[in-house]
CSV table of C-alpha atoms in Angstrom, one decimal:
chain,number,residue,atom,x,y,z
A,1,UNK,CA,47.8,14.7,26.4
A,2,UNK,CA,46.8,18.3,25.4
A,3,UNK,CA,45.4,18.9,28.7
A,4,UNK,CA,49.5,18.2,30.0
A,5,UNK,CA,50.9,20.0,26.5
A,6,UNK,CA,48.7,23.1,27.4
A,7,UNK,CA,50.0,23.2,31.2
A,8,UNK,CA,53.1,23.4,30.2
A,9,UNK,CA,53.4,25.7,27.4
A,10,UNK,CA,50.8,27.8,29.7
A,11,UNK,CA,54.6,29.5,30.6
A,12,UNK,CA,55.6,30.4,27.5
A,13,UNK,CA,52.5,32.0,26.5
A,14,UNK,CA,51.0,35.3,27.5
A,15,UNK,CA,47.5,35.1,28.5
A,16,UNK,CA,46.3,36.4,24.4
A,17,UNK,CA,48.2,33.6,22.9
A,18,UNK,CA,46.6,31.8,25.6
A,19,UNK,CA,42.9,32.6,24.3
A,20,UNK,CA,43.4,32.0,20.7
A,21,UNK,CA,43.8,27.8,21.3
A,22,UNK,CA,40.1,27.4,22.3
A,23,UNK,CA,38.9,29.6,19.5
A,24,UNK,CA,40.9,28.2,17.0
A,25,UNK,CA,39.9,24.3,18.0
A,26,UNK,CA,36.2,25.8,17.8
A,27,UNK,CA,36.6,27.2,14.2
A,28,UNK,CA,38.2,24.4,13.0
A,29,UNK,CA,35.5,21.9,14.7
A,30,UNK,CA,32.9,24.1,12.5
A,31,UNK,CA,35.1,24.0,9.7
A,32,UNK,CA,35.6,20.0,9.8
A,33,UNK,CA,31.5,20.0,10.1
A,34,UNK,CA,31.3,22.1,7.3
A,35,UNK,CA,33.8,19.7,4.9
A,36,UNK,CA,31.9,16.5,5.9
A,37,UNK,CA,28.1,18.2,5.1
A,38,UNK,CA,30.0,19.1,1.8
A,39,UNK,CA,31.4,15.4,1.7
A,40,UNK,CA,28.2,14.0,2.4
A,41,UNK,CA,26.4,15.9,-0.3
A,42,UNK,CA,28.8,15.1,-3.2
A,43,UNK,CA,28.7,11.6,-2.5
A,44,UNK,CA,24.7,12.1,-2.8
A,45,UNK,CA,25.0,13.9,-5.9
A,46,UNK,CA,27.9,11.2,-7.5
A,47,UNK,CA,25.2,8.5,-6.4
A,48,UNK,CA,21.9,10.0,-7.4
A,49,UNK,CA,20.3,10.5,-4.2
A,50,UNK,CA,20.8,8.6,-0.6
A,51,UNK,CA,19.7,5.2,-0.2
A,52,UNK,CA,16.2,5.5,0.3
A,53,UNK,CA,15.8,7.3,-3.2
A,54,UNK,CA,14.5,5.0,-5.9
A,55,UNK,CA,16.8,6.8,-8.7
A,56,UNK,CA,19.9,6.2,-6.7
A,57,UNK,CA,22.6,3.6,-7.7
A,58,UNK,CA,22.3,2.2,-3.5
A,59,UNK,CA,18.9,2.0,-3.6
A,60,UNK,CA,17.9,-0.2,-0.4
A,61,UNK,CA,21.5,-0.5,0.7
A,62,UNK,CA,21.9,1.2,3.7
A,63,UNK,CA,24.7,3.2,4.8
A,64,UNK,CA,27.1,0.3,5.5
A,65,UNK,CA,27.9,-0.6,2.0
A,66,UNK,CA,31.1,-0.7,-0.2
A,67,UNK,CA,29.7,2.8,-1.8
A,68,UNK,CA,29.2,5.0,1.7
A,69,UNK,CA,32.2,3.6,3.3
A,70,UNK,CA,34.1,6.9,3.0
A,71,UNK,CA,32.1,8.6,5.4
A,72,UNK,CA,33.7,6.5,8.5
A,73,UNK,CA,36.4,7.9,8.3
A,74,UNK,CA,38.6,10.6,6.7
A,75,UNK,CA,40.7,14.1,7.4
A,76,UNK,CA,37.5,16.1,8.6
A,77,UNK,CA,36.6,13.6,10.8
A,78,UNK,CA,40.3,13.4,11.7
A,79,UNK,CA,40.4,17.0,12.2
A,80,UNK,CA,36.9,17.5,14.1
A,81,UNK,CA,38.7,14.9,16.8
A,82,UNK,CA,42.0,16.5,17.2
A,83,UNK,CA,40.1,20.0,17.2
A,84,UNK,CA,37.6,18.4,20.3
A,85,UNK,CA,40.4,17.2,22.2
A,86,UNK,CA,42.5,20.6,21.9
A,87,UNK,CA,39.5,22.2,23.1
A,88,UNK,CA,38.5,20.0,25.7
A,89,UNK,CA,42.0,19.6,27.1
A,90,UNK,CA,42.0,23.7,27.1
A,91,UNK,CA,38.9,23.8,29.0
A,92,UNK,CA,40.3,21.0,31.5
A,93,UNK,CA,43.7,23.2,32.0
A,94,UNK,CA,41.6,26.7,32.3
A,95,UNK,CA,39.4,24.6,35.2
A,96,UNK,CA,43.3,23.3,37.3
A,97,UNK,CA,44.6,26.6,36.2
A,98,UNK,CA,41.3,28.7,37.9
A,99,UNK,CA,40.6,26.3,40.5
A,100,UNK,CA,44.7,26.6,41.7
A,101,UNK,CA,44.5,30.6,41.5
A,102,UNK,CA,41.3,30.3,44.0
């Protein structure tokens, strides 16, 4: 769907415009990697360590338990997905749109 959103806004854009949609989907995709490390490390500090840490309070849990379950999914990963698609649908319009022009 962004691949067909990007073709047809292509138009209304100038070429700068253009440029800033990959490098904003590839900011935020570091940024959304950046908010889940910082997720993922004040979960480990609220529990005490990771699951294979004798101090922590999931001690021989695992990852699938009722205290990890908020690392499946929530609005980094949400916004690492939304970012990937942007991006990838701007890369599949720049390939029709320089493959046409050939």
């Amino acid at each position: 769907m962004s691949k067909w959103w990007l073709y047809d806004q292509r138009q209304r854009w100038g070429g700068k415009v253009h440029v800033c949609v990959p490098l904003i989907a590839l900011l935020l995709c570091v940024l959304s990697v950046f908010l889940e490390l910082r997720i993922i490390d004040d979960l480990r500090m609220q529990l005490n360590g990771f699951t294979n840490d004798p101090n922590s309070a999931v001690y021989r849990f695992g990852w699938l338990n009722q205290y990890t379950n908020t690392l499946f999914y929530n609005v980094p990963i949400l916004l690492f997905g939304l970012s990937l698609s942007m991006l990838t649908g701007w890369l599949m319009e720049w390939k029709l749109r320089s493959h046409r022009s050939a």
